Tab-separated table of C-alpha atoms in Angstrom:
chain	number	residue	atom	x	y	z
A	1	UNK	CA	-8.728	-31.728	43.669
A	2	UNK	CA	-8.692	-28.171	44.852
A	3	UNK	CA	-7.947	-25.303	42.521
A	4	UNK	CA	-7.895	-21.602	43.193
A	5	UNK	CA	-10.316	-19.954	40.828
A	6	UNK	CA	-9.087	-17.130	38.736
A	7	UNK	CA	-10.280	-15.432	35.623
A	8	UNK	CA	-7.205	-15.655	33.483
A	9	UNK	CA	-7.432	-17.084	30.056
A	10	UNK	CA	-7.002	-20.748	29.581
A	11	UNK	CA	-4.685	-21.687	26.789
A	12	UNK	CA	-6.467	-21.735	23.483
A	13	UNK	CA	-6.511	-25.261	22.206
A	14	UNK	CA	-7.000	-24.277	18.586
A	15	UNK	CA	-3.467	-23.058	18.485
A	16	UNK	CA	-0.951	-25.344	16.946
A	17	UNK	CA	1.596	-24.669	19.609
A	18	UNK	CA	-0.286	-25.921	22.597
A	19	UNK	CA	-0.789	-29.358	21.226
A	20	UNK	CA	2.917	-29.962	21.544
A	21	UNK	CA	3.300	-28.521	24.964
A	22	UNK	CA	1.043	-31.041	26.617
A	23	UNK	CA	-0.074	-29.762	29.959
A	24	UNK	CA	-0.349	-32.552	32.402
A	25	UNK	CA	-2.506	-32.298	35.461
A	26	UNK	CA	-0.310	-34.787	37.270
A	27	UNK	CA	2.142	-32.176	38.476
A	28	UNK	CA	-0.448	-29.885	39.887
A	29	UNK	CA	-2.059	-32.673	41.808
A	30	UNK	CA	1.235	-33.528	43.417
A	31	UNK	CA	1.892	-29.894	44.141
A	32	UNK	CA	-1.398	-29.491	45.898
A	33	UNK	CA	-0.992	-32.637	47.891
A	34	UNK	CA	2.008	-30.966	49.382
A	35	UNK	CA	0.720	-27.384	49.559
A	36	UNK	CA	-3.022	-27.372	50.012
A	37	UNK	CA	-4.834	-24.056	49.638
A	38	UNK	CA	-7.618	-23.944	52.135
A	39	UNK	CA	-11.052	-22.503	51.512
A	40	UNK	CA	-10.636	-22.435	47.767
A	41	UNK	CA	-13.526	-23.464	45.585
A	42	UNK	CA	-13.800	-27.047	44.535
A	43	UNK	CA	-13.462	-27.784	40.865
A	44	UNK	CA	-16.890	-28.987	39.899
A	45	UNK	CA	-18.150	-29.150	36.350
A	46	UNK	CA	-17.953	-25.736	34.728
A	47	UNK	CA	-21.124	-24.867	32.899
A	48	UNK	CA	-20.260	-23.061	29.739
A	49	UNK	CA	-22.218	-19.917	29.070
A	50	UNK	CA	-20.303	-19.272	25.928
A	51	UNK	CA	-21.589	-15.791	25.392
A	52	UNK	CA	-19.405	-13.757	27.656
A	53	UNK	CA	-20.182	-12.157	30.914
A	54	UNK	CA	-21.398	-8.857	29.544
A	55	UNK	CA	-23.961	-10.557	27.390
A	56	UNK	CA	-25.257	-12.657	30.193
A	57	UNK	CA	-25.580	-9.702	32.494
A	58	UNK	CA	-27.455	-7.701	29.891
A	59	UNK	CA	-29.785	-10.594	29.176
A	60	UNK	CA	-31.037	-10.957	32.681
A	61	UNK	CA	-30.841	-7.301	33.545
A	62	UNK	CA	-29.790	-8.390	36.997
A	63	UNK	CA	-26.221	-7.204	37.324
A	64	UNK	CA	-23.885	-5.106	35.303
A	65	UNK	CA	-20.800	-6.640	33.821
A	66	UNK	CA	-18.100	-6.051	36.352
A	67	UNK	CA	-15.774	-8.899	35.546
A	68	UNK	CA	-12.531	-7.876	34.036
A	69	UNK	CA	-11.270	-10.471	31.681
A	70	UNK	CA	-7.633	-10.620	30.714
A	71	UNK	CA	-7.213	-12.277	27.364
A	72	UNK	CA	-4.090	-13.546	25.699
A	73	UNK	CA	-2.820	-12.183	22.424
A	74	UNK	CA	-3.127	-14.742	19.652
A	75	UNK	CA	0.228	-13.838	18.209
A	76	UNK	CA	2.586	-13.040	21.049
A	77	UNK	CA	0.637	-14.564	23.978
A	78	UNK	CA	0.955	-11.444	26.076
A	79	UNK	CA	-1.907	-10.373	28.282
A	80	UNK	CA	-4.500	-8.065	26.777
A	81	UNK	CA	-5.992	-5.729	29.313
A	82	UNK	CA	-9.485	-4.342	28.778
A	83	UNK	CA	-9.673	-1.633	26.181
A	84	UNK	CA	-6.511	-2.640	24.392
A	85	UNK	CA	-5.930	-4.135	21.007
A	86	UNK	CA	-8.195	-5.335	18.267
A	87	UNK	CA	-10.045	-8.540	17.701
A	88	UNK	CA	-10.771	-10.170	14.411
A	89	UNK	CA	-13.703	-12.547	14.107
A	90	UNK	CA	-13.392	-15.049	11.319
A	91	UNK	CA	-16.521	-16.275	9.602
A	92	UNK	CA	-16.407	-19.534	11.522
A	93	UNK	CA	-16.679	-17.425	14.692
A	94	UNK	CA	-13.127	-18.031	15.784
A	95	UNK	CA	-11.900	-14.926	17.551
A	96	UNK	CA	-8.332	-13.739	17.106
A	97	UNK	CA	-7.313	-11.192	19.685
A	98	UNK	CA	-4.261	-9.026	19.270
A	99	UNK	CA	-2.582	-6.964	21.930
A	100	UNK	CA	-1.307	-4.250	19.586
A	101	UNK	CA	-1.076	-3.354	15.941
A	102	UNK	CA	2.315	-5.053	15.677
A	103	UNK	CA	0.750	-8.419	16.354
A	104	UNK	CA	-2.229	-7.637	14.150
A	105	UNK	CA	0.005	-6.700	11.242
A	106	UNK	CA	2.070	-9.821	11.665
A	107	UNK	CA	-1.114	-11.841	11.566
A	108	UNK	CA	-2.223	-10.074	8.410
A	109	UNK	CA	1.130	-10.910	6.880
A	110	UNK	CA	0.284	-14.533	7.649
A	111	UNK	CA	3.324	-15.047	9.794
A	112	UNK	CA	3.453	-18.094	11.957
A	113	UNK	CA	3.993	-17.087	15.583
A	114	UNK	CA	6.079	-20.189	16.083
A	115	UNK	CA	8.589	-18.898	13.584
A	116	UNK	CA	8.805	-15.331	14.837
A	117	UNK	CA	11.484	-15.078	17.439
A	118	UNK	CA	9.958	-12.555	19.803
A	119	UNK	CA	6.753	-14.460	20.463
A	120	UNK	CA	6.069	-16.659	23.417
A	121	UNK	CA	5.220	-19.488	21.038
A	122	UNK	CA	8.718	-19.436	19.549
A	123	UNK	CA	10.390	-19.272	22.905
A	124	UNK	CA	8.382	-22.162	24.228
A	125	UNK	CA	8.924	-24.242	21.154
A	126	UNK	CA	12.662	-23.730	21.205
A	127	UNK	CA	13.132	-24.408	24.880
A	128	UNK	CA	13.931	-20.832	25.782
A	129	UNK	CA	11.211	-20.603	28.388
A	130	UNK	CA	9.931	-22.942	30.995
A	131	UNK	CA	6.968	-24.769	29.498
A	132	UNK	CA	5.809	-27.460	31.823
A	133	UNK	CA	5.189	-26.313	35.291
A	134	UNK	CA	2.440	-26.686	37.818
A	135	UNK	CA	2.318	-22.950	38.372
A	136	UNK	CA	0.930	-22.420	34.880
A	137	UNK	CA	-2.084	-24.513	35.703
A	138	UNK	CA	-3.623	-21.759	37.780
A	139	UNK	CA	-4.299	-19.465	34.863
A	140	UNK	CA	-7.627	-20.689	33.629
A	141	UNK	CA	-10.589	-19.252	31.851
A	142	UNK	CA	-13.828	-19.866	33.589
A	143	UNK	CA	-17.088	-18.961	32.010
A	144	UNK	CA	-18.996	-18.799	35.229
A	145	UNK	CA	-18.900	-15.632	37.305
A	146	UNK	CA	-17.917	-16.555	40.798
A	147	UNK	CA	-20.137	-15.621	43.702
A	148	UNK	CA	-18.176	-13.332	45.958
A	149	UNK	CA	-16.899	-14.902	49.110
A	150	UNK	CA	-14.611	-12.924	51.328
A	151	UNK	CA	-12.617	-15.921	52.482
A	152	UNK	CA	-12.119	-17.235	48.990
A	153	UNK	CA	-11.079	-13.846	47.683
A	154	UNK	CA	-8.588	-13.381	50.475
A	155	UNK	CA	-7.087	-16.801	50.062
A	156	UNK	CA	-6.919	-16.435	46.317
A	157	UNK	CA	-5.066	-13.168	46.614
A	158	UNK	CA	-2.647	-14.783	49.007
A	159	UNK	CA	-2.223	-17.756	46.729
A	160	UNK	CA	-1.529	-15.535	43.729
A	161	UNK	CA	1.426	-13.941	45.447
A	162	UNK	CA	2.757	-17.242	46.583
A	163	UNK	CA	2.350	-18.875	43.206
A	164	UNK	CA	3.923	-15.906	41.498
A	165	UNK	CA	6.943	-16.162	43.726
A	166	UNK	CA	7.272	-19.862	43.035
A	167	UNK	CA	6.932	-19.307	39.318
A	168	UNK	CA	9.541	-16.549	39.175
A	169	UNK	CA	11.976	-18.653	41.141
A	170	UNK	CA	11.454	-21.626	38.881
A	171	UNK	CA	11.864	-19.492	35.789
A	172	UNK	CA	15.109	-18.128	37.135
A	173	UNK	CA	16.279	-21.640	37.817
A	174	UNK	CA	15.299	-22.709	34.346
A	175	UNK	CA	17.269	-19.820	32.882
A	176	UNK	CA	20.260	-20.660	35.017
A	177	UNK	CA	20.119	-24.267	33.893
A	178	UNK	CA	19.831	-23.203	30.300
A	179	UNK	CA	22.819	-20.890	30.566
A	180	UNK	CA	24.907	-23.314	32.588
A	181	UNK	CA	27.516	-24.314	30.050
A	182	UNK	CA	27.668	-20.932	28.353
A	183	UNK	CA	30.712	-19.551	30.135
A	184	UNK	CA	32.794	-22.636	29.480
A	185	UNK	CA	31.804	-22.603	25.809
A	186	UNK	CA	32.716	-18.962	25.463
A	187	UNK	CA	36.031	-19.513	27.161
A	188	UNK	CA	36.811	-22.457	24.943
A	189	UNK	CA	35.978	-20.457	21.856
A	190	UNK	CA	38.161	-17.596	23.009
A	191	UNK	CA	41.072	-19.934	23.732
A	192	UNK	CA	40.740	-21.492	20.306
A	193	UNK	CA	40.708	-18.146	18.592
A	194	UNK	CA	43.770	-17.079	20.516
A	195	UNK	CA	45.589	-20.233	19.544
A	196	UNK	CA	44.641	-19.987	15.896
A	197	UNK	CA	45.347	-16.338	15.323
A	198	UNK	CA	48.144	-15.556	17.691
A	199	UNK	CA	50.455	-15.157	14.716
A	200	UNK	CA	48.588	-12.015	13.740
A	201	UNK	CA	49.703	-10.312	16.896
A	202	UNK	CA	53.280	-9.134	17.424
A	203	UNK	CA	54.858	-8.091	20.655
A	204	UNK	CA	55.497	-4.315	20.902
A	205	UNK	CA	59.227	-4.792	21.394
A	206	UNK	CA	59.468	-6.808	18.174
A	207	UNK	CA	57.698	-4.036	16.317
A	208	UNK	CA	60.188	-1.477	17.549
A	209	UNK	CA	63.193	-3.558	16.671
A	210	UNK	CA	62.151	-4.685	13.242
A	211	UNK	CA	60.981	-1.728	11.096
A	212	UNK	CA	59.740	-3.917	8.277
A	213	UNK	CA	56.802	-5.046	10.404
A	214	UNK	CA	55.233	-1.613	10.526
A	215	UNK	CA	54.184	0.545	7.620
A	216	UNK	CA	56.757	3.160	6.709
A	217	UNK	CA	56.193	6.674	7.929
A	218	UNK	CA	55.228	9.044	5.164
A	219	UNK	CA	56.052	12.674	5.453
A	220	UNK	CA	53.300	14.929	4.199
A	221	UNK	CA	53.617	18.625	3.579
A	222	UNK	CA	51.056	20.631	5.431
A	223	UNK	CA	50.448	24.168	4.291
A	224	UNK	CA	49.715	25.576	7.709
A	225	UNK	CA	52.916	26.365	9.470
A	226	UNK	CA	51.886	26.019	13.093
A	227	UNK	CA	51.279	22.280	13.212
A	228	UNK	CA	53.733	19.914	11.679
A	229	UNK	CA	51.213	17.124	11.387
A	230	UNK	CA	52.868	13.797	11.445
A	231	UNK	CA	50.420	11.908	9.384
A	232	UNK	CA	50.830	8.292	10.107
A	233	UNK	CA	48.950	5.607	8.412
B	1	UNK	CA	-10.088	-24.427	-7.225
B	2	UNK	CA	-7.410	-22.121	-8.495
B	3	UNK	CA	-8.897	-21.771	-11.951
B	4	UNK	CA	-12.397	-21.225	-10.631
B	5	UNK	CA	-11.105	-18.580	-8.304
B	6	UNK	CA	-9.337	-16.774	-11.094
B	7	UNK	CA	-12.400	-16.643	-13.271
B	8	UNK	CA	-14.405	-15.347	-10.351
B	9	UNK	CA	-11.838	-12.698	-9.749
B	10	UNK	CA	-11.547	-11.585	-13.304
B	11	UNK	CA	-15.019	-10.133	-13.129
B	12	UNK	CA	-14.167	-8.116	-10.095
B	13	UNK	CA	-11.343	-6.219	-11.684
B	14	UNK	CA	-7.669	-5.914	-12.056
B	15	UNK	CA	-7.200	-4.136	-8.757
B	16	UNK	CA	-8.291	-7.170	-6.885
B	17	UNK	CA	-6.209	-9.420	-9.039
B	18	UNK	CA	-3.158	-7.874	-7.519
B	19	UNK	CA	-4.314	-9.207	-4.214
B	20	UNK	CA	-5.103	-12.535	-5.674
B	21	UNK	CA	-2.030	-14.328	-4.443
B	22	UNK	CA	-2.523	-13.130	-0.940
B	23	UNK	CA	-6.176	-13.883	-0.696
B	24	UNK	CA	-6.068	-17.368	-2.054
B	25	UNK	CA	-6.228	-19.235	1.177
B	26	UNK	CA	-9.350	-17.301	2.000
B	27	UNK	CA	-8.536	-16.633	5.610
B	28	UNK	CA	-8.569	-12.895	5.362
B	29	UNK	CA	-11.629	-12.018	3.453
B	30	UNK	CA	-12.957	-12.992	0.100
B	31	UNK	CA	-12.241	-10.316	-2.449
B	32	UNK	CA	-15.690	-10.441	-4.000
B	33	UNK	CA	-17.357	-9.132	-0.880
B	34	UNK	CA	-14.778	-6.585	0.031
B	35	UNK	CA	-15.508	-2.917	0.421
B	36	UNK	CA	-15.476	-0.990	-2.793
B	37	UNK	CA	-12.548	1.349	-2.217
B	38	UNK	CA	-9.534	0.006	-4.067
B	39	UNK	CA	-6.790	2.149	-2.536
B	40	UNK	CA	-4.230	-0.352	-1.387
B	41	UNK	CA	-1.582	0.056	1.181
B	42	UNK	CA	1.676	-0.890	-0.423
B	43	UNK	CA	3.508	-1.637	2.757
B	44	UNK	CA	1.040	-4.309	3.729
B	45	UNK	CA	-0.439	-5.223	0.400
B	46	UNK	CA	-2.193	-8.226	1.872
B	47	UNK	CA	-5.364	-6.334	2.599
B	48	UNK	CA	-7.271	-3.416	1.284
B	49	UNK	CA	-8.025	-0.381	3.309
B	50	UNK	CA	-11.444	-1.106	4.749
B	51	UNK	CA	-13.960	1.686	4.677
B	52	UNK	CA	-17.546	2.450	5.453
B	53	UNK	CA	-20.487	0.697	3.904
B	54	UNK	CA	-21.609	3.271	1.424
B	55	UNK	CA	-23.701	3.526	-1.678
B	56	UNK	CA	-22.991	0.629	-4.085
B	57	UNK	CA	-21.337	-1.576	-1.480
B	58	UNK	CA	-22.284	-5.185	-2.061
B	59	UNK	CA	-23.188	-7.116	1.035
B	60	UNK	CA	-23.823	-10.747	1.712
B	61	UNK	CA	-27.214	-11.616	3.183
B	62	UNK	CA	-26.840	-14.001	6.105
B	63	UNK	CA	-30.409	-15.019	6.791
B	64	UNK	CA	-33.008	-17.202	5.114
B	65	UNK	CA	-35.107	-14.382	3.692
B	66	UNK	CA	-34.230	-15.542	0.183
B	67	UNK	CA	-31.890	-12.758	-0.865
B	68	UNK	CA	-28.274	-13.703	-1.445
B	69	UNK	CA	-26.628	-10.405	-2.200
B	70	UNK	CA	-27.795	-6.849	-1.758
B	71	UNK	CA	-26.295	-3.525	-2.738
B	72	UNK	CA	-26.388	-0.612	-0.346
B	73	UNK	CA	-28.249	2.356	-1.739
B	74	UNK	CA	-28.508	4.472	1.384
B	75	UNK	CA	-27.062	4.459	4.872
B	76	UNK	CA	-29.681	5.638	7.305
B	77	UNK	CA	-27.204	7.087	9.745
B	78	UNK	CA	-23.806	8.619	9.487
B	79	UNK	CA	-22.429	11.126	7.075
B	80	UNK	CA	-19.813	8.868	5.550
B	81	UNK	CA	-21.721	5.634	5.501
B	82	UNK	CA	-22.833	2.766	7.665
B	83	UNK	CA	-20.735	0.734	10.053
B	84	UNK	CA	-21.182	-2.341	12.139
B	85	UNK	CA	-24.680	-2.407	13.601
B	86	UNK	CA	-26.112	0.394	11.475
B	87	UNK	CA	-29.204	0.091	9.326
B	88	UNK	CA	-29.041	0.556	5.581
B	89	UNK	CA	-31.434	0.589	2.674
B	90	UNK	CA	-30.411	-1.848	-0.010
B	91	UNK	CA	-31.554	-3.233	-3.287
B	92	UNK	CA	-31.650	-6.999	-3.780
B	93	UNK	CA	-29.217	-8.013	-6.493
B	94	UNK	CA	-29.349	-11.790	-6.219
B	95	UNK	CA	-32.116	-13.844	-4.715
B	96	UNK	CA	-33.149	-17.459	-4.470
B	97	UNK	CA	-36.159	-18.531	-6.545
B	98	UNK	CA	-38.908	-18.969	-3.990
B	99	UNK	CA	-37.859	-16.676	-1.184
B	100	UNK	CA	-39.707	-14.009	0.700
B	101	UNK	CA	-37.654	-11.373	-1.075
B	102	UNK	CA	-37.395	-10.959	-4.839
B	103	UNK	CA	-34.625	-9.551	-6.934
B	104	UNK	CA	-34.933	-5.818	-7.442
B	105	UNK	CA	-36.808	-5.129	-4.234
B	106	UNK	CA	-35.738	-2.333	-1.932
B	107	UNK	CA	-35.198	-3.648	1.572
B	108	UNK	CA	-33.924	-2.529	4.947
B	109	UNK	CA	-31.015	-4.349	6.507
B	110	UNK	CA	-28.862	-4.346	9.625
B	111	UNK	CA	-25.102	-4.639	9.114
B	112	UNK	CA	-24.164	-7.569	11.306
B	113	UNK	CA	-20.603	-7.988	10.090
B	114	UNK	CA	-18.264	-5.382	8.692
B	115	UNK	CA	-14.692	-5.687	7.548
B	116	UNK	CA	-13.950	-2.203	8.803
B	117	UNK	CA	-13.071	-2.175	12.457
B	118	UNK	CA	-15.415	-0.634	14.962
B	119	UNK	CA	-14.564	0.537	18.450
B	120	UNK	CA	-16.181	-1.245	21.313
B	121	UNK	CA	-17.404	0.287	24.514
B	122	UNK	CA	-14.210	-0.565	26.357
B	123	UNK	CA	-11.942	1.015	23.743
B	124	UNK	CA	-10.818	-2.110	21.954
B	125	UNK	CA	-11.804	-2.766	18.371
B	126	UNK	CA	-13.535	-5.516	16.462
B	127	UNK	CA	-13.598	-6.422	12.810
B	128	UNK	CA	-14.954	-9.257	10.738
B	129	UNK	CA	-14.135	-11.218	7.645
B	130	UNK	CA	-16.792	-9.783	5.337
B	131	UNK	CA	-19.655	-7.354	5.027
B	132	UNK	CA	-22.904	-9.068	5.865
B	133	UNK	CA	-26.426	-7.910	6.434
B	134	UNK	CA	-29.650	-9.274	7.922
B	135	UNK	CA	-32.786	-8.062	6.212
B	136	UNK	CA	-35.373	-6.415	8.436
B	137	UNK	CA	-38.657	-4.672	7.828
B	138	UNK	CA	-39.251	-1.003	8.555
B	139	UNK	CA	-40.041	-1.785	12.179
B	140	UNK	CA	-36.686	-3.507	12.571
B	141	UNK	CA	-37.976	-7.079	12.839
B	142	UNK	CA	-36.015	-9.625	10.827
B	143	UNK	CA	-37.655	-10.955	7.657
B	144	UNK	CA	-35.962	-14.330	7.826
B	145	UNK	CA	-36.117	-16.806	10.652
B	146	UNK	CA	-32.469	-17.749	10.893
B	147	UNK	CA	-29.184	-15.880	11.114
B	148	UNK	CA	-25.922	-17.460	10.028
B	149	UNK	CA	-22.430	-16.847	11.327
B	150	UNK	CA	-21.162	-14.678	14.148
B	151	UNK	CA	-22.755	-11.351	15.042
B	152	UNK	CA	-21.503	-8.733	17.505
B	153	UNK	CA	-23.146	-8.162	20.834
B	154	UNK	CA	-23.394	-4.447	20.059
B	155	UNK	CA	-26.655	-5.217	18.256
B	156	UNK	CA	-28.292	-5.277	21.651
B	157	UNK	CA	-27.606	-1.590	22.031
B	158	UNK	CA	-29.248	-1.029	18.680
B	159	UNK	CA	-32.336	-2.917	19.889
B	160	UNK	CA	-31.909	-5.853	17.545
B	161	UNK	CA	-32.359	-8.495	20.215
B	162	UNK	CA	-34.213	-10.766	17.852
B	163	UNK	CA	-31.191	-11.028	15.561
B	164	UNK	CA	-28.995	-11.770	18.554
B	165	UNK	CA	-31.239	-14.545	19.758
B	166	UNK	CA	-31.364	-16.099	16.306
B	167	UNK	CA	-27.590	-15.930	15.825
B	168	UNK	CA	-25.359	-18.953	15.996
B	169	UNK	CA	-22.417	-17.211	17.581
B	170	UNK	CA	-22.041	-13.928	19.366
B	171	UNK	CA	-18.665	-12.244	19.258
C-alpha cells in the first residue's frame, strides 16, 4: 500500500465522535489501485517519538525544529496554524487544543461539540457533511520527520492538488445529493399553503365592489392647512 | 463522593462553594489547588480567573521528595509572581512521614504546571489543570527521583533537563 506522507493531524481517537464514523481503509486501497501515486514513500511501521519534533531536535542538538504542524481544534475540528489558539493539558496528559477563544470558552462551559450546531462534529454526526471518503485518509499525523527527497516532495505537492480537487468535487456532489428533494418539498409546501389559506386573499375587483370587505375610511382633521392628509388605516 | 467533596470544600471557603456544582466532575481543576484570587467572572462562572503564583499560593508537589503540599513564600523572578517554569521558594505544609523533606522546611521548587496560561515561543498558549511544583535544591537539581504527570517542554529553556527526563509526559 502506497500513501503520500503528509504532516496533517490524524483524527484523535479519544474523541467520542470518531468512533462512530469508522474510517475504513478499504476505500483508499481501491482508490490507489486505480490511481497510483508514484515515488511516494511506502507505509512502513511508524516509530512513535511521542515527544514532538521540537523536543527531539533540541535533545540531539542536531537540527532545529522546522516542521510546521497543523493541529485540529478539539471543539470545532478546524485547523490550528502555528501560533494560534490555546492548549489545555489535563492532568492525565491529554492535550486539548483550541483554535480560538470561542472554542475554549465552549469547552469550559462543558458543551458537547456533537450538540453544538456549528462544529464539524455536529455536521458529521447529522449527515450534513461527507464523512466517509478515501480523500480524508491522506490527512495523517506522523511522528517521524521525513527525510527530504525532492521527488517525493514534488509528487506530494502534485498529489495534494489532485486530492483536493477530488475532495471538493465529491463534497459538492454530496451537497447536491443532500439537497436533491428540497425544491420539490418547498413547492409542495407552498402549494399546500396556497390551498389552505386562499380564502384569506380577495381579488382586487371584489374589494372595490363590496365596501364591507375593507375597513371604512376615517376622516381626520389635520391642523396644518396645506396637506389634507387622508389617513387610511 | 458528593458528601466527601462537600466537606472538603467547606474548609476552603464559601467563594469556592459557589463553583461547587461546576467543578464536581473534576475535569477543570480541583478547587482546593486553585490560585488564591477569588474574583470570579460572572459570565463564565465555571472557572476562576487564574493568576500568578504568589505569596501564600498552595501548590501540589509532584515528585517523591516526601512533601505533599507547599505554600509559596517568595517568587524568585517576576514582579507579580511566578508563572509556568519559574522557581519559587516555598514552605512545606504537608509531608509524608519518612520523606527527604519535613514539614516546615523552606525549599526551592520549579513550577511545572500552572493553571494560568503562559505564552509559548510560537505565540500560542498553554495551561494546565492545577498548580504543581517539583522540589529542587539551590543548584536546581531535583530532590526527588521521580516526577509525576505532564510537564511543559519550556523547562528545557530554564535548564531543568533533569526534570524533563524524569517526567512521564511532556506537553
